Coordinates of C-alpha atoms and ligand atoms in Angstrom, one line a residue:
M1 CA 146.9 87.2 8.4
A2 CA 147.6 83.6 7.3
L3 CA 145.9 82.6 4.1
V4 CA 145.1 79.2 5.4
E5 CA 144.6 78.5 9.1
L6 CA 143.7 75.3 10.9
R7 CA 142.7 75.7 14.5
N8 CA 142.7 72.7 16.7
V9 CA 141.4 70.6 13.9
G10 CA 140.3 67.0 14.5
L11 CA 138.5 64.5 12.3
K12 CA 136.9 61.2 13.1
Y13 CA 135.6 58.8 10.5
H14 CA 132.5 56.8 11.4
T15 CA 132.2 53.4 9.8
L16 CA 130.2 50.2 10.5
E17 CA 133.2 48.8 12.5
G18 CA 133.4 51.9 14.7
E19 CA 135.2 55.1 14.7
T20 CA 138.7 56.1 13.5
T21 CA 140.3 59.2 14.7
A22 CA 142.3 60.3 11.6
L23 CA 143.5 63.7 12.8
E24 CA 143.8 65.3 16.2
N25 CA 144.7 68.8 17.4
V26 CA 146.1 70.1 14.2
N27 CA 147.2 73.7 14.3
L28 CA 148.7 75.1 11.1
R29 CA 149.1 78.5 9.5
V30 CA 150.2 78.9 5.9
E31 CA 151.2 82.4 4.7
E32 CA 150.5 83.8 1.2
E33 CA 152.9 82.5 -1.5
E34 CA 154.3 79.9 0.9
F35 CA 154.9 76.3 -0.3
V36 CA 154.4 73.9 2.6
S37 CA 155.0 70.1 2.3
I38 CA 153.4 67.7 4.7
V39 CA 155.0 64.3 5.2
G40 CA 154.0 61.4 7.3
Q41 CA 153.6 57.6 7.2
S42 CA 150.9 56.1 5.1
G43 CA 147.5 56.3 6.9
C44 CA 148.5 59.2 9.2
G45 CA 145.8 61.5 7.8
K46 CA 147.6 63.5 5.0
S47 CA 144.8 63.2 2.4
T48 CA 142.2 63.8 5.1
L49 CA 144.0 67.1 5.9
L50 CA 143.7 68.2 2.3
S51 CA 140.1 67.2 2.1
L52 CA 139.4 69.4 5.1
I53 CA 141.1 72.4 3.6
S54 CA 139.3 71.9 0.3
G55 CA 136.0 71.8 2.1
L56 CA 135.2 68.2 0.9
L57 CA 135.1 67.2 4.6
K58 CA 134.0 69.1 7.7
P59 CA 136.2 68.9 10.8
T60 CA 134.8 67.0 13.8
T61 CA 136.4 69.6 16.1
G62 CA 138.1 72.9 15.4
E63 CA 137.9 75.0 12.3
V64 CA 139.5 75.6 8.9
L65 CA 139.8 79.2 7.7
I66 CA 140.8 80.5 4.3
G67 CA 141.5 84.3 4.1
G68 CA 140.0 84.5 7.6
E69 CA 136.7 83.0 6.5
P70 CA 135.5 79.6 7.7
V71 CA 135.5 77.0 4.9
Q72 CA 131.9 76.0 4.2
G73 CA 132.4 73.7 1.3
P74 CA 134.4 73.4 -2.0
S75 CA 135.1 76.7 -3.5
P76 CA 137.0 78.0 -6.6
K77 CA 139.5 79.6 -4.2
V78 CA 141.0 76.2 -3.6
G79 CA 142.4 74.0 -6.4
Y80 CA 143.0 70.3 -5.8
M81 CA 145.4 68.2 -7.8
L82 CA 145.7 64.5 -7.3
Q83 CA 148.2 61.7 -7.9
Q84 CA 146.3 60.5 -10.9
D85 CA 145.8 63.3 -13.5
Y86 CA 142.2 62.2 -14.2
L87 CA 142.3 63.5 -17.8
Y88 CA 139.4 62.3 -19.9
E89 CA 140.8 60.2 -22.7
W90 CA 138.0 61.2 -25.1
R91 CA 138.6 64.9 -24.7
T92 CA 141.3 66.9 -26.4
I93 CA 144.1 68.5 -24.4
L94 CA 142.4 71.9 -24.7
D95 CA 139.0 70.5 -23.7
N96 CA 140.6 68.8 -20.7
A97 CA 142.3 72.0 -19.7
L98 CA 139.0 73.9 -19.9
L99 CA 137.1 71.3 -17.9
G100 CA 137.4 73.1 -14.5
L101 CA 136.1 76.3 -16.0
E102 CA 133.1 74.4 -17.6
I103 CA 132.2 72.6 -14.3
R104 CA 132.3 75.9 -12.4
R105 CA 130.4 77.7 -15.2
M106 CA 133.3 80.2 -15.5
K107 CA 134.1 79.6 -19.2
T108 CA 134.4 83.1 -20.8
P109 CA 136.3 83.9 -24.0
E110 CA 139.0 85.7 -21.9
R111 CA 139.5 82.7 -19.7
V112 CA 139.7 80.3 -22.7
Q113 CA 142.3 82.6 -24.1
E114 CA 144.3 82.5 -20.8
V115 CA 144.2 78.7 -20.9
K116 CA 145.5 78.7 -24.4
Q117 CA 148.3 81.0 -23.4
M118 CA 149.2 78.8 -20.4
L119 CA 149.3 75.7 -22.8
Q120 CA 151.6 77.8 -25.0
D121 CA 153.8 79.0 -22.2
Y122 CA 154.2 75.6 -20.6
G123 CA 155.3 73.7 -23.6
L124 CA 152.0 72.3 -24.8
G125 CA 151.2 74.9 -27.6
G126 CA 151.2 72.4 -30.4
F127 CA 149.2 69.8 -28.6
E128 CA 145.8 71.4 -28.1
S129 CA 144.0 69.0 -30.4
Y130 CA 145.9 65.9 -29.2
Y131 CA 144.4 63.3 -26.9
P132 CA 145.8 62.5 -23.5
N133 CA 147.1 59.0 -24.6
Q134 CA 149.4 60.8 -27.1
L135 CA 151.2 62.7 -24.3
S136 CA 154.0 61.7 -21.9
G137 CA 153.2 61.4 -18.2
G138 CA 154.9 64.7 -17.5
M139 CA 153.0 66.5 -20.1
R140 CA 149.7 65.1 -18.8
Q141 CA 150.5 66.3 -15.4
R142 CA 151.2 69.8 -16.8
V143 CA 147.7 69.7 -18.4
A144 CA 146.2 68.8 -15.1
L145 CA 148.0 71.7 -13.5
I146 CA 146.8 74.1 -16.1
R147 CA 143.2 72.9 -15.6
T148 CA 143.6 73.5 -11.9
L149 CA 145.1 77.0 -12.4
A150 CA 142.5 78.0 -14.9
V151 CA 139.9 78.8 -12.3
Q152 CA 142.5 81.0 -10.6
P153 CA 142.6 79.5 -7.1
N154 CA 144.5 81.2 -4.3
V155 CA 145.5 78.0 -2.7
L156 CA 146.7 74.8 -4.5
L157 CA 146.5 71.4 -2.8
L158 CA 148.7 68.8 -4.3
D159 CA 148.2 65.2 -3.2
E160 CA 151.3 63.0 -4.1
P161 CA 151.2 64.8 -7.5
F162 CA 154.2 63.0 -9.0
S163 CA 154.0 59.5 -7.7
A164 CA 152.7 58.1 -10.9
L165 CA 155.8 59.3 -12.7
D166 CA 159.2 57.5 -12.9
Y167 CA 162.1 59.1 -11.0
Q168 CA 163.7 61.1 -13.9
N169 CA 160.3 62.5 -14.8
R170 CA 159.5 63.3 -11.3
L171 CA 162.5 65.5 -11.0
A172 CA 161.9 67.3 -14.3
V173 CA 158.1 67.8 -13.6
G174 CA 158.8 68.9 -10.0
E175 CA 161.2 71.5 -11.3
E176 CA 158.7 72.8 -13.8
V177 CA 155.7 72.8 -11.5
V178 CA 157.7 74.8 -8.9
R179 CA 158.7 77.3 -11.5
I180 CA 155.1 77.7 -12.7
L181 CA 153.7 78.1 -9.2
R182 CA 156.4 80.6 -8.2
E183 CA 155.8 82.7 -11.3
R184 CA 152.1 82.7 -10.5
R185 CA 152.7 83.4 -6.8
K186 CA 150.5 80.6 -5.6
T187 CA 150.2 79.3 -2.1
V188 CA 150.7 75.6 -2.1
I189 CA 150.2 72.7 0.3
M190 CA 151.5 69.4 -0.9
V191 CA 151.3 66.0 0.8
T192 CA 153.9 63.4 0.0
H193 CA 155.6 60.4 1.6
D194 CA 158.8 61.2 -0.3
I195 CA 161.1 63.2 2.0
S196 CA 163.4 64.4 -0.7
E197 CA 160.5 65.7 -2.8
A198 CA 159.1 67.5 0.3
I199 CA 162.4 69.2 1.1
S200 CA 163.3 70.1 -2.5
M201 CA 160.1 72.0 -3.2
A202 CA 159.1 73.7 0.0
N203 CA 159.7 76.7 2.3
R204 CA 158.5 74.5 5.2
V205 CA 158.2 70.8 5.8
I206 CA 155.6 69.7 8.4
V207 CA 156.0 66.2 9.9
L208 CA 152.9 64.4 11.1
T209 CA 152.8 61.6 13.7
P210 CA 151.3 58.2 12.9
R211 CA 147.5 58.1 13.3
P212 CA 145.9 60.0 14.8
G213 CA 147.9 62.5 12.9
T214 CA 149.0 65.6 14.6
I215 CA 151.9 67.9 13.9
K216 CA 155.1 66.5 15.3
S217 CA 157.6 69.1 14.0
E218 CA 158.3 71.6 11.3
H219 CA 161.4 72.5 9.4
R220 CA 162.1 75.7 7.6
I221 CA 164.0 75.0 4.4
R222 CA 166.5 77.7 3.9
M223 CA 167.3 76.9 0.2
C224 CA 163.8 77.5 -1.0
D225 CA 163.6 80.7 1.0
E226 CA 166.7 81.8 -0.9
G227 CA 165.0 81.0 -4.3
L228 CA 166.9 77.8 -5.2
T229 CA 165.0 75.5 -7.5
P230 CA 164.2 71.9 -6.4
L231 CA 167.2 70.5 -8.3
Q232 CA 169.6 73.1 -6.9
T233 CA 168.2 72.3 -3.4
R234 CA 168.8 68.6 -3.8
E235 CA 172.4 69.4 -4.7
H236 CA 172.9 71.8 -1.8
P237 CA 175.3 70.6 1.0
E238 CA 172.6 71.1 3.7
F239 CA 170.0 68.9 1.9
R240 CA 171.3 65.7 3.6
R241 CA 171.1 67.3 7.1
Y242 CA 167.4 68.1 6.5
F243 CA 166.8 64.7 5.1
T244 CA 168.4 62.8 8.0
A245 CA 166.5 64.9 10.6
I246 CA 163.1 64.3 9.0
W247 CA 163.9 60.6 8.2
K248 CA 164.7 60.0 11.9
E249 CA 161.5 61.7 13.0
L250 CA 159.4 59.6 10.7
N251 CA 161.1 56.4 11.8
V252 CA 160.9 56.8 15.5
N253 CA 157.8 55.4 17.2
A254 CA 155.9 58.6 18.1
Ligands
ADP1 P1 147.2 59.2 4.3 O1 146.8 60.1 3.2 O2 148.2 59.8 5.3 O3 147.7 57.9 3.8 P2 144.4 59.2 5.0 O4 144.1 60.6 5.3 O5 144.0 58.6 3.6 O6 146.0 58.9 5.3 O7 143.7 58.2 6.1 C1 143.9 58.4 7.5 C2 143.2 57.3 8.2 O8 141.8 57.4 8.1 C3 143.6 55.9 7.7 O9 143.7 55.1 8.8 C4 142.4 55.5 6.8 O10 142.2 54.1 6.9 C5 141.2 56.2 7.5 N1 140.2 56.7 6.5 C6 140.5 57.4 5.4 N2 139.3 57.6 4.7 C7 138.3 57.0 5.4 C8 136.9 56.8 5.2 N3 136.3 57.4 4.2 N4 136.3 56.1 6.1 C9 136.9 55.5 7.2 N5 138.2 55.6 7.4 C10 138.9 56.4 6.6

């Protein structure tokens, strides 16, 4: 059974000016421990797709299932990480990392201990009592990831998670995030407009058409299946071939 399944999903937004069909006929199955990247032009419905999986939006047609159950609304099974890290500047790093647990009323001494251990394991051990503005962009993004992982979601949704970082940092943080998510055997769905990022991190890249977004094609990325890291994948001779194929699909009028 797929962990996440979208069956014939469509979504229309209703506004004062009328109606916008953001997504149409989306069928997608994501298996446990798979990392799936979704690419498409700006405005094709990528963020909308994540909002549907997270339960923040209800589909106009079709259904979204997680673990075989229809999604009824936001749940701790699904963690959502956005482009901006949304750390609170007046809270310490530890208190920011504990925020998800507090909001969901899941803060127990054992879970606090786990968060402290993750901070330790992921290079933030000495920074618990620091404030976000004392940390680099990459470190902040790691705190946001730990906060998301603290509630132990099965599925992680990443919305352009590295676009606020400069190129060098994006590579380093991408490498680190993939290592952490593989270690913890998470299932991940990431949207990005960056083709290289999509290929370097994922088992599968899904290409969406321009609005109304629907699945145009999918590419299985052999390097990730074989356990290569994002940097190793970027250096692999086949990387260019995937890049060119996906780039062409995104630049042809659908
Ligand atoms: P992407 O993430 O691929 O850039 P979005 O999912 O944000 O695309 O948006 C898809 C389409 O739906 C866009 O045309 C956008 O203008 C429209 N849209 C997004 N959110 C809303 C909303 N709350 N109300 C009306 N239209 C929206």
